[in-house]
Amino acid sequence: MLSIAITQERVEAALAAAGELACPACSGPLSPWGFARSREIRMRDGTRSLTPRRARCGRCDCTHVLCPAWLLPRRRDGAEVIGEALYLAASGHGHRVIARQLLRPEGTVRGWLRAGRARAGSLRACATRQLVMLDPEQGAVTPAGSGLGDAVEAIMLAVRAWVLRFGADHLGPWERAVWLTGGLLHGHPPPAP
Ligand SMILES: [Zn+2]
């Protein structure tokens, strides 16, 4: 699954213009290759449905599911929900409090936090790499006192550096975070901006 930072309409145009979207494995040109199964994603307010585009690489023959950054690979909740949970956990809240606040089952929230903590080191490294590329003047990231805290801090700084450099667009902060980290809790980071 490939996290993309453009709208569904732009995806169609980019795929039609073969070469505008690059294969994450070999940088070859992606072209349309049907659709993946439809899914319903739970957002802060209501649900959002999506039938993701599938694309095929003209060079290595791989197919990729193109997903907008408002959802995470393998998760039924949107980036804004899971991102908020990670932020609250980084601020010291436990999974029960977060579950109540976000109106989600405790077990679901615990799963996100467990995945976030397991991946905290690589998230932090990825976000710090992006941050340094986006803003070479940026000093060291202040330690937040926990692995997840450090990761969230680095992600927030990278997102802010992106907006300062390229300007705000249709993506919310956690959508930008999903895209910058190539899936937040799963997946691989995209090539350097
Ligand atoms: Zn390829």
mmCIF file of C-alpha atoms and ligand atoms in Angstrom:
data_model
loop_
_atom_site.group_PDB
_atom_site.id
_atom_site.type_symbol
_atom_site.label_atom_id
_atom_site.label_comp_id
_atom_site.label_asym_id
_atom_site.label_seq_id
_atom_site.Cartn_x
_atom_site.Cartn_y
_atom_site.Cartn_z
ATOM 1 C CA MET A 1 0.000 0.000 0.000
ATOM 2 C CA LEU A 2 1.353 3.350 -1.047
ATOM 3 C CA SER A 3 0.378 6.459 0.885
ATOM 4 C CA ILE A 4 -0.184 9.421 -1.379
ATOM 5 C CA ALA A 5 -0.614 13.108 -0.639
ATOM 6 C CA ILE A 6 -2.957 14.039 -3.489
ATOM 7 C CA THR A 7 -6.729 13.911 -3.836
ATOM 8 C CA GLN A 8 -8.532 11.011 -5.507
ATOM 9 C CA GLU A 9 -9.264 13.156 -8.567
ATOM 10 C CA ARG A 10 -5.609 14.091 -8.910
ATOM 11 C CA VAL A 11 -4.678 10.396 -8.623
ATOM 12 C CA GLU A 12 -6.653 9.648 -11.781
ATOM 13 C CA ALA A 13 -4.981 12.506 -13.645
ATOM 14 C CA ALA A 14 -1.529 11.521 -12.368
ATOM 15 C CA LEU A 15 -2.015 7.866 -13.373
ATOM 16 C CA ALA A 16 -3.357 8.850 -16.778
ATOM 17 C CA ALA A 17 -0.216 10.889 -17.338
ATOM 18 C CA ALA A 18 1.866 7.713 -16.613
ATOM 19 C CA GLY A 19 5.077 8.685 -14.908
ATOM 20 C CA GLU A 20 3.715 11.310 -12.549
ATOM 21 C CA LEU A 21 3.387 8.738 -9.765
ATOM 22 C CA ALA A 22 6.485 6.643 -9.162
ATOM 23 C CA CYS A 23 6.758 3.040 -7.965
ATOM 24 C CA PRO A 24 8.077 2.992 -4.369
ATOM 25 C CA ALA A 25 10.147 -0.106 -5.195
ATOM 26 C CA CYS A 26 11.922 0.994 -8.383
ATOM 27 C CA SER A 27 10.703 4.550 -9.206
ATOM 28 C CA GLY A 28 9.149 3.264 -12.448
ATOM 29 C CA PRO A 29 6.005 4.922 -13.839
ATOM 30 C CA LEU A 30 2.685 3.767 -12.329
ATOM 31 C CA SER A 31 -0.414 3.343 -14.471
ATOM 32 C CA PRO A 32 -4.023 2.394 -13.574
ATOM 33 C CA TRP A 33 -4.648 -1.281 -12.709
ATOM 34 C CA GLY A 34 -8.229 -1.577 -11.478
ATOM 35 C CA PHE A 35 -9.335 -0.985 -7.924
ATOM 36 C CA ALA A 36 -8.754 -2.505 -4.491
ATOM 37 C CA ARG A 37 -11.714 -3.515 -2.310
ATOM 38 C CA SER A 38 -13.891 -0.729 -0.936
ATOM 39 C CA ARG A 39 -13.569 0.170 2.719
ATOM 40 C CA GLU A 40 -15.247 2.340 5.326
ATOM 41 C CA ILE A 41 -12.957 4.409 7.510
ATOM 42 C CA ARG A 42 -14.123 5.836 10.837
ATOM 43 C CA MET A 43 -13.249 9.499 11.196
ATOM 44 C CA ARG A 44 -13.722 11.887 14.155
ATOM 45 C CA ASP A 45 -17.228 12.650 12.838
ATOM 46 C CA GLY A 46 -18.842 9.763 10.981
ATOM 47 C CA THR A 47 -17.338 7.474 8.384
ATOM 48 C CA ARG A 48 -15.747 8.017 5.027
ATOM 49 C CA SER A 49 -15.819 5.409 2.280
ATOM 50 C CA LEU A 50 -13.169 4.775 -0.295
ATOM 51 C CA THR A 51 -12.432 2.424 -3.171
ATOM 52 C CA PRO A 52 -8.679 2.774 -3.517
ATOM 53 C CA ARG A 53 -7.033 2.771 -6.898
ATOM 54 C CA ARG A 54 -4.657 -0.037 -7.751
ATOM 55 C CA ALA A 55 -1.711 0.848 -9.955
ATOM 56 C CA ARG A 56 0.883 -1.204 -11.771
ATOM 57 C CA CYS A 57 4.518 -0.335 -12.279
ATOM 58 C CA GLY A 58 5.614 -0.354 -15.925
ATOM 59 C CA ARG A 59 9.161 -1.281 -14.950
ATOM 60 C CA CYS A 60 9.018 -3.973 -12.229
ATOM 61 C CA ASP A 61 5.401 -5.191 -12.753
ATOM 62 C CA CYS A 62 4.545 -4.729 -9.040
ATOM 63 C CA THR A 63 1.045 -3.544 -8.230
ATOM 64 C CA HIS A 64 0.380 -1.026 -5.459
ATOM 65 C CA VAL A 65 -2.790 0.093 -3.704
ATOM 66 C CA LEU A 66 -2.820 3.887 -3.660
ATOM 67 C CA CYS A 67 -4.329 5.223 -0.472
ATOM 68 C CA PRO A 68 -4.897 8.816 0.488
ATOM 69 C CA ALA A 69 -3.040 9.906 3.611
ATOM 70 C CA TRP A 70 -6.252 10.285 5.641
ATOM 71 C CA LEU A 71 -6.179 6.572 6.295
ATOM 72 C CA LEU A 72 -3.493 4.224 7.586
ATOM 73 C CA PRO A 73 -2.649 0.846 6.086
ATOM 74 C CA ARG A 74 -4.519 -1.984 7.857
ATOM 75 C CA ARG A 75 -6.477 0.345 10.196
ATOM 76 C CA ARG A 76 -10.176 1.060 10.184
ATOM 77 C CA ASP A 77 -9.830 4.481 11.801
ATOM 78 C CA GLY A 78 -8.642 7.625 10.052
ATOM 79 C CA ALA A 79 -5.291 9.383 10.437
ATOM 80 C CA GLU A 80 -6.859 12.235 12.429
ATOM 81 C CA VAL A 81 -8.181 9.752 15.019
ATOM 82 C CA ILE A 82 -5.097 7.554 15.388
ATOM 83 C CA GLY A 83 -2.790 10.583 15.275
ATOM 84 C CA GLU A 84 -4.745 12.249 18.060
ATOM 85 C CA ALA A 85 -4.454 9.064 20.137
ATOM 86 C CA LEU A 86 -0.672 8.998 19.642
ATOM 87 C CA TYR A 87 -0.471 12.680 20.539
ATOM 88 C CA LEU A 88 -2.490 12.168 23.719
ATOM 89 C CA ALA A 89 -0.381 9.150 24.687
ATOM 90 C CA ALA A 90 2.800 11.159 24.074
ATOM 91 C CA SER A 91 1.343 13.806 26.412
ATOM 92 C CA GLY A 92 1.099 11.184 29.153
ATOM 93 C CA HIS A 93 -2.520 9.960 28.897
ATOM 94 C CA GLY A 94 -3.302 6.273 29.249
ATOM 95 C CA HIS A 95 -5.243 4.223 26.713
ATOM 96 C CA ARG A 96 -8.466 4.216 28.800
ATOM 97 C CA VAL A 97 -8.640 8.011 28.975
ATOM 98 C CA ILE A 98 -7.848 8.285 25.266
ATOM 99 C CA ALA A 99 -10.472 5.671 24.385
ATOM 100 C CA ARG A 100 -13.120 7.637 26.284
ATOM 101 C CA GLN A 101 -12.085 10.904 24.700
ATOM 102 C CA LEU A 102 -12.078 9.523 21.148
ATOM 103 C CA LEU A 103 -15.118 7.273 21.693
ATOM 104 C CA ARG A 104 -13.250 4.151 20.616
ATOM 105 C CA PRO A 105 -12.940 0.716 22.283
ATOM 106 C CA GLU A 106 -10.056 0.497 24.763
ATOM 107 C CA GLY A 107 -8.606 -2.543 23.007
ATOM 108 C CA THR A 108 -8.487 -0.667 19.693
ATOM 109 C CA VAL A 109 -6.663 2.291 21.220
ATOM 110 C CA ARG A 110 -4.273 -0.039 23.058
ATOM 111 C CA GLY A 111 -3.462 -1.662 19.698
ATOM 112 C CA TRP A 112 -2.590 1.707 18.122
ATOM 113 C CA LEU A 113 -0.399 2.721 21.047
ATOM 114 C CA ARG A 114 1.356 -0.647 21.095
ATOM 115 C CA ALA A 115 2.084 -0.352 17.364
ATOM 116 C CA GLY A 116 3.208 3.272 17.813
ATOM 117 C CA ARG A 117 5.553 2.370 20.678
ATOM 118 C CA ALA A 118 6.972 -0.610 18.789
ATOM 119 C CA ARG A 119 7.713 1.653 15.865
ATOM 120 C CA ALA A 120 8.691 4.769 17.826
ATOM 121 C CA GLY A 121 12.423 4.508 17.081
ATOM 122 C CA SER A 122 11.994 4.188 13.326
ATOM 123 C CA LEU A 123 9.240 6.844 13.261
ATOM 124 C CA ARG A 124 11.504 9.240 15.081
ATOM 125 C CA ALA A 125 14.448 8.459 12.800
ATOM 126 C CA CYS A 126 12.282 8.878 9.696
ATOM 127 C CA ALA A 127 10.726 12.156 10.888
ATOM 128 C CA THR A 128 14.113 13.517 11.954
ATOM 129 C CA ARG A 129 15.558 12.686 8.515
ATOM 130 C CA GLN A 130 12.666 14.526 6.840
ATOM 131 C CA LEU A 131 13.033 17.418 9.261
ATOM 132 C CA VAL A 132 16.742 17.884 8.516
ATOM 133 C CA MET A 133 16.056 17.785 4.765
ATOM 134 C CA LEU A 134 13.185 20.254 5.038
ATOM 135 C CA ASP A 135 14.961 22.600 7.429
ATOM 136 C CA PRO A 136 18.752 22.129 7.644
ATOM 137 C CA GLU A 137 18.880 24.909 10.277
ATOM 138 C CA GLN A 138 16.791 22.818 12.676
ATOM 139 C CA GLY A 139 18.677 21.910 15.856
ATOM 140 C CA ALA A 140 18.329 18.671 17.811
ATOM 141 C CA VAL A 141 14.809 17.532 18.740
ATOM 142 C CA THR A 142 14.183 18.108 22.466
ATOM 143 C CA PRO A 143 13.796 14.722 24.228
ATOM 144 C CA ALA A 144 10.164 14.336 25.347
ATOM 145 C CA GLY A 145 10.865 11.671 27.983
ATOM 146 C CA SER A 146 9.507 8.597 26.177
ATOM 147 C CA GLY A 147 10.157 6.844 22.897
ATOM 148 C CA LEU A 148 6.676 7.609 21.614
ATOM 149 C CA GLY A 149 6.922 11.184 22.908
ATOM 150 C CA ASP A 150 10.157 11.713 20.987
ATOM 151 C CA ALA A 151 8.625 10.220 17.837
ATOM 152 C CA VAL A 152 5.515 12.441 18.029
ATOM 153 C CA GLU A 153 7.670 15.513 18.710
ATOM 154 C CA ALA A 154 9.876 14.770 15.677
ATOM 155 C CA ILE A 155 6.800 14.114 13.494
ATOM 156 C CA MET A 156 5.146 17.394 14.546
ATOM 157 C CA LEU A 157 8.353 19.323 13.803
ATOM 158 C CA ALA A 158 8.699 17.658 10.400
ATOM 159 C CA VAL A 159 5.066 18.444 9.533
ATOM 160 C CA ARG A 160 5.556 22.073 10.570
ATOM 161 C CA ALA A 161 8.799 22.288 8.568
ATOM 162 C CA TRP A 162 6.945 20.943 5.521
ATOM 163 C CA VAL A 163 4.217 23.575 5.793
ATOM 164 C CA LEU A 164 6.781 26.355 6.328
ATOM 165 C CA ARG A 165 8.688 25.246 3.265
ATOM 166 C CA PHE A 166 5.917 24.309 0.824
ATOM 167 C CA GLY A 167 2.855 26.046 2.284
ATOM 168 C CA ALA A 168 -0.356 24.611 3.732
ATOM 169 C CA ASP A 169 -2.523 22.435 1.466
ATOM 170 C CA HIS A 170 -5.581 20.172 1.790
ATOM 171 C CA LEU A 171 -3.769 17.784 4.127
ATOM 172 C CA GLY A 172 -4.307 17.985 7.883
ATOM 173 C CA PRO A 173 -1.248 17.583 10.138
ATOM 174 C CA TRP A 174 -1.738 13.851 10.739
ATOM 175 C CA GLU A 175 -2.399 13.219 7.066
ATOM 176 C CA ARG A 176 0.893 14.931 6.296
ATOM 177 C CA ALA A 177 2.464 12.795 9.045
ATOM 178 C CA VAL A 178 1.117 9.586 7.478
ATOM 179 C CA TRP A 179 2.525 10.618 4.132
ATOM 180 C CA LEU A 180 5.906 11.755 5.500
ATOM 181 C CA THR A 181 6.367 8.492 7.403
ATOM 182 C CA GLY A 182 4.891 6.277 4.666
ATOM 183 C CA GLY A 183 1.973 4.980 6.758
ATOM 184 C CA LEU A 184 2.667 6.029 10.372
ATOM 185 C CA LEU A 185 2.077 2.636 12.037
ATOM 186 C CA HIS A 186 2.822 0.472 8.981
ATOM 187 C CA GLY A 187 4.482 0.719 5.619
ATOM 188 C CA HIS A 188 7.650 2.329 4.365
ATOM 189 C CA PRO A 189 8.660 5.984 4.232
ATOM 190 C CA PRO A 190 8.481 7.652 0.810
ATOM 191 C CA PRO A 191 11.625 8.896 -0.946
ATOM 192 C CA ALA A 192 13.015 12.237 0.191
ATOM 193 C CA PRO A 193 10.974 15.332 -0.773
HETATM 194 ZN ZN ZN B 1 8.418 -0.745 -9.848
#
